C-alpha cells in the first residue's frame, strides 16, 4: 500500500500516513473551502488501510492549531473508523497535541476523547 501524503497549505494540514510504520500524522490548520471533498481521499485511503490490517498497532499524532466545524465533522468520521478497527482488535493510540495557550484545541481534544471508548486517546500538552 502506498504512503498517503498531502503537503500543508495555508488552509489545509500536512497529512502523512505511512502504512509500513503504521503511523498516521496530521498537523497544521484545517479550514478548506470544502472539507468533505478535501478529506475524502484521506478517508478512502484509511478505510482501505484498515481493511488489510490484522493485529498491528496504529499510532496517530494530531496537532491542529485551528480547524473549522466542517473539518471537525470529518475528524469525527476519521475517529469513528479508528474506533471501529479498535473494536475488531487493532490497537489504536491517538495523541492529540495542543499548545497550552490554545484552549479551543484542548477542549476539542477532550470532546473527541469522551466520544471514543476503544482507542487509547491521549491529550498531550506541548
PDB file of C-alpha atoms in Angstrom:
ATOM      1  CA  UNK A   1       0.000   0.000   0.000  1.00  0.00           C
ATOM      2  CA  UNK A   2       1.274   3.467  -0.915  1.00  0.00           C
ATOM      3  CA  UNK A   3       2.057   6.245   1.547  1.00  0.00           C
ATOM      4  CA  UNK A   4      -0.677   8.892   1.690  1.00  0.00           C
ATOM      5  CA  UNK A   5       0.807  12.395   1.757  1.00  0.00           C
ATOM      6  CA  UNK A   6      -0.540  15.911   1.373  1.00  0.00           C
ATOM      7  CA  UNK A   7       1.661  18.948   1.882  1.00  0.00           C
ATOM      8  CA  UNK A   8       0.442  21.640   4.252  1.00  0.00           C
ATOM      9  CA  UNK A   9      -1.124  24.767   2.736  1.00  0.00           C
ATOM     10  CA  UNK A  10      -2.468  27.935   4.302  1.00  0.00           C
ATOM     11  CA  UNK A  11      -5.873  26.325   4.873  1.00  0.00           C
ATOM     12  CA  UNK A  12      -5.116  22.588   4.964  1.00  0.00           C
ATOM     13  CA  UNK A  13      -2.930  20.437   7.209  1.00  0.00           C
ATOM     14  CA  UNK A  14       0.041  18.273   6.387  1.00  0.00           C
ATOM     15  CA  UNK A  15      -1.162  14.679   6.199  1.00  0.00           C
ATOM     16  CA  UNK A  16       1.315  11.808   6.245  1.00  0.00           C
ATOM     17  CA  UNK A  17       0.115   8.231   6.591  1.00  0.00           C
ATOM     18  CA  UNK A  18       2.826   5.578   6.428  1.00  0.00           C
ATOM     19  CA  UNK A  19       1.302   2.087   6.141  1.00  0.00           C
ATOM     20  CA  UNK A  20       4.599   0.262   6.755  1.00  0.00           C
ATOM     21  CA  UNK A  21       5.251   2.085  10.037  1.00  0.00           C
ATOM     22  CA  UNK A  22       1.535   2.137  10.942  1.00  0.00           C
ATOM     23  CA  UNK A  23       1.849   5.852  11.687  1.00  0.00           C
ATOM     24  CA  UNK A  24      -0.751   8.488  10.804  1.00  0.00           C
ATOM     25  CA  UNK A  25       0.114  12.173  11.240  1.00  0.00           C
ATOM     26  CA  UNK A  26      -1.984  15.302  10.716  1.00  0.00           C
ATOM     27  CA  UNK A  27      -0.659  18.763  11.572  1.00  0.00           C
ATOM     28  CA  UNK A  28      -1.391  22.387  10.794  1.00  0.00           C
ATOM     29  CA  UNK A  29      -4.644  24.242  10.206  1.00  0.00           C
ATOM     30  CA  UNK A  30      -7.816  22.912   8.619  1.00  0.00           C
ATOM     31  CA  UNK A  31     -10.357  25.199   7.042  1.00  0.00           C
ATOM     32  CA  UNK A  32     -10.582  24.116   3.401  1.00  0.00           C
ATOM     33  CA  UNK A  33     -13.337  25.529   1.239  1.00  0.00           C
ATOM     34  CA  UNK A  34     -14.925  22.079   1.039  1.00  0.00           C
ATOM     35  CA  UNK A  35     -13.779  19.819   3.887  1.00  0.00           C
ATOM     36  CA  UNK A  36     -15.701  16.767   2.695  1.00  0.00           C
ATOM     37  CA  UNK A  37     -14.118  16.957  -0.755  1.00  0.00           C
ATOM     38  CA  UNK A  38     -10.628  17.674   0.584  1.00  0.00           C
ATOM     39  CA  UNK A  39     -10.649  14.832   3.112  1.00  0.00           C
ATOM     40  CA  UNK A  40     -12.485  12.245   1.001  1.00  0.00           C
ATOM     41  CA  UNK A  41      -9.272  10.693  -0.438  1.00  0.00           C
ATOM     42  CA  UNK A  42      -7.790  10.503   3.070  1.00  0.00           C
ATOM     43  CA  UNK A  43     -10.833   8.692   4.456  1.00  0.00           C
ATOM     44  CA  UNK A  44     -10.917   6.314   1.471  1.00  0.00           C
ATOM     45  CA  UNK A  45      -7.226   5.541   1.993  1.00  0.00           C
ATOM     46  CA  UNK A  46      -7.827   4.943   5.708  1.00  0.00           C
ATOM     47  CA  UNK A  47     -10.726   2.566   5.032  1.00  0.00           C
ATOM     48  CA  UNK A  48      -8.600   0.521   2.614  1.00  0.00           C
ATOM     49  CA  UNK A  49      -5.671   0.522   5.039  1.00  0.00           C
ATOM     50  CA  UNK A  50      -7.776  -0.632   7.977  1.00  0.00           C
ATOM     51  CA  UNK A  51      -9.352  -3.457   5.950  1.00  0.00           C
ATOM     52  CA  UNK A  52      -5.971  -5.059   5.323  1.00  0.00           C
ATOM     53  CA  UNK A  53      -4.787  -4.950   8.961  1.00  0.00           C
ATOM     54  CA  UNK A  54      -4.771  -7.835  11.387  1.00  0.00           C
ATOM     55  CA  UNK A  55      -3.012  -7.266  14.733  1.00  0.00           C
ATOM     56  CA  UNK A  56      -0.863  -4.219  14.070  1.00  0.00           C
ATOM     57  CA  UNK A  57      -0.540  -1.266  16.436  1.00  0.00           C
ATOM     58  CA  UNK A  58      -1.542   2.057  14.861  1.00  0.00           C
ATOM     59  CA  UNK A  59      -0.091   5.323  16.148  1.00  0.00           C
ATOM     60  CA  UNK A  60      -1.889   8.568  15.309  1.00  0.00           C
ATOM     61  CA  UNK A  61      -0.414  12.021  16.007  1.00  0.00           C
ATOM     62  CA  UNK A  62      -2.649  15.039  15.507  1.00  0.00           C
ATOM     63  CA  UNK A  63      -1.551  18.623  16.090  1.00  0.00           C
ATOM     64  CA  UNK A  64      -4.118  21.077  14.793  1.00  0.00           C
ATOM     65  CA  UNK A  65      -3.705  24.762  15.531  1.00  0.00           C
ATOM     66  CA  UNK A  66      -7.134  25.636  14.161  1.00  0.00           C
ATOM     67  CA  UNK A  67      -9.939  23.773  12.392  1.00  0.00           C
ATOM     68  CA  UNK A  68     -13.441  24.750  11.353  1.00  0.00           C
ATOM     69  CA  UNK A  69     -16.690  22.946  12.142  1.00  0.00           C
ATOM     70  CA  UNK A  70     -16.842  21.102   8.816  1.00  0.00           C
ATOM     71  CA  UNK A  71     -13.319  19.776   9.435  1.00  0.00           C
ATOM     72  CA  UNK A  72     -14.421  18.702  12.904  1.00  0.00           C
ATOM     73  CA  UNK A  73     -17.137  16.528  11.347  1.00  0.00           C
ATOM     74  CA  UNK A  74     -14.552  14.881   9.103  1.00  0.00           C
ATOM     75  CA  UNK A  75     -12.281  14.202  12.079  1.00  0.00           C
ATOM     76  CA  UNK A  76     -15.172  12.547  13.882  1.00  0.00           C
ATOM     77  CA  UNK A  77     -15.620  10.256  10.856  1.00  0.00           C
ATOM     78  CA  UNK A  78     -11.856   9.621  10.940  1.00  0.00           C
ATOM     79  CA  UNK A  79     -12.025   8.704  14.632  1.00  0.00           C
ATOM     80  CA  UNK A  80     -15.102   6.528  14.051  1.00  0.00           C
ATOM     81  CA  UNK A  81     -13.154   4.454  11.514  1.00  0.00           C
ATOM     82  CA  UNK A  82     -10.319   4.020  14.024  1.00  0.00           C
ATOM     83  CA  UNK A  83     -12.784   3.191  16.806  1.00  0.00           C
ATOM     84  CA  UNK A  84     -14.360   0.501  14.623  1.00  0.00           C
ATOM     85  CA  UNK A  85     -10.935  -1.000  13.873  1.00  0.00           C
ATOM     86  CA  UNK A  86     -10.077  -0.979  17.579  1.00  0.00           C
ATOM     87  CA  UNK A  87     -13.320  -2.815  18.275  1.00  0.00           C
ATOM     88  CA  UNK A  88     -12.103  -5.542  15.911  1.00  0.00           C
ATOM     89  CA  UNK A  89      -8.822  -5.981  17.788  1.00  0.00           C
ATOM     90  CA  UNK A  90      -6.498  -3.438  16.186  1.00  0.00           C
ATOM     91  CA  UNK A  91      -4.548  -1.476  18.803  1.00  0.00           C
ATOM     92  CA  UNK A  92      -5.028   2.256  18.146  1.00  0.00           C
ATOM     93  CA  UNK A  93      -3.262   5.035  20.032  1.00  0.00           C
ATOM     94  CA  UNK A  94      -4.126   8.665  19.295  1.00  0.00           C
ATOM     95  CA  UNK A  95      -2.028  11.525  20.633  1.00  0.00           C
ATOM     96  CA  UNK A  96      -3.893  14.838  20.374  1.00  0.00           C
ATOM     97  CA  UNK A  97      -1.212  17.507  20.711  1.00  0.00           C
ATOM     98  CA  UNK A  98      -2.025  21.077  21.653  1.00  0.00           C
ATOM     99  CA  UNK A  99      -0.210  24.189  22.819  1.00  0.00           C
ATOM    100  CA  UNK A 100      -1.009  25.395  26.359  1.00  0.00           C
ATOM    101  CA  UNK A 101      -2.335  28.723  25.084  1.00  0.00           C
ATOM    102  CA  UNK A 102      -4.755  27.019  22.652  1.00  0.00           C
ATOM    103  CA  UNK A 103      -7.794  26.334  24.839  1.00  0.00           C
ATOM    104  CA  UNK A 104     -10.008  25.534  21.865  1.00  0.00           C
ATOM    105  CA  UNK A 105      -7.715  22.760  20.605  1.00  0.00           C
ATOM    106  CA  UNK A 106      -7.531  21.319  24.114  1.00  0.00           C
ATOM    107  CA  UNK A 107     -11.310  21.418  24.587  1.00  0.00           C
ATOM    108  CA  UNK A 108     -11.953  19.825  21.194  1.00  0.00           C
ATOM    109  CA  UNK A 109      -9.473  17.086  22.032  1.00  0.00           C
ATOM    110  CA  UNK A 110     -11.297  16.464  25.296  1.00  0.00           C
ATOM    111  CA  UNK A 111     -14.618  16.213  23.446  1.00  0.00           C
ATOM    112  CA  UNK A 112     -13.204  13.742  20.916  1.00  0.00           C
ATOM    113  CA  UNK A 113     -11.676  11.758  23.780  1.00  0.00           C
ATOM    114  CA  UNK A 114     -15.071  11.465  25.509  1.00  0.00           C
ATOM    115  CA  UNK A 115     -16.638  10.008  22.360  1.00  0.00           C
ATOM    116  CA  UNK A 116     -14.080   7.220  21.943  1.00  0.00           C
ATOM    117  CA  UNK A 117     -14.161   4.055  24.028  1.00  0.00           C
ATOM    118  CA  UNK A 118     -11.980   1.532  22.165  1.00  0.00           C
ATOM    119  CA  UNK A 119      -8.917   3.618  21.289  1.00  0.00           C
ATOM    120  CA  UNK A 120      -6.259   4.986  23.627  1.00  0.00           C
ATOM    121  CA  UNK A 121      -6.705   8.746  23.265  1.00  0.00           C
ATOM    122  CA  UNK A 122      -4.075  10.913  24.969  1.00  0.00           C
ATOM    123  CA  UNK A 123      -4.092  14.676  25.318  1.00  0.00           C
ATOM    124  CA  UNK A 124      -0.512  15.925  25.020  1.00  0.00           C
ATOM    125  CA  UNK A 125       0.342  19.473  26.013  1.00  0.00           C
ATOM    126  CA  UNK A 126       3.335  20.747  24.046  1.00  0.00           C
TER     127      UNK A 126
END
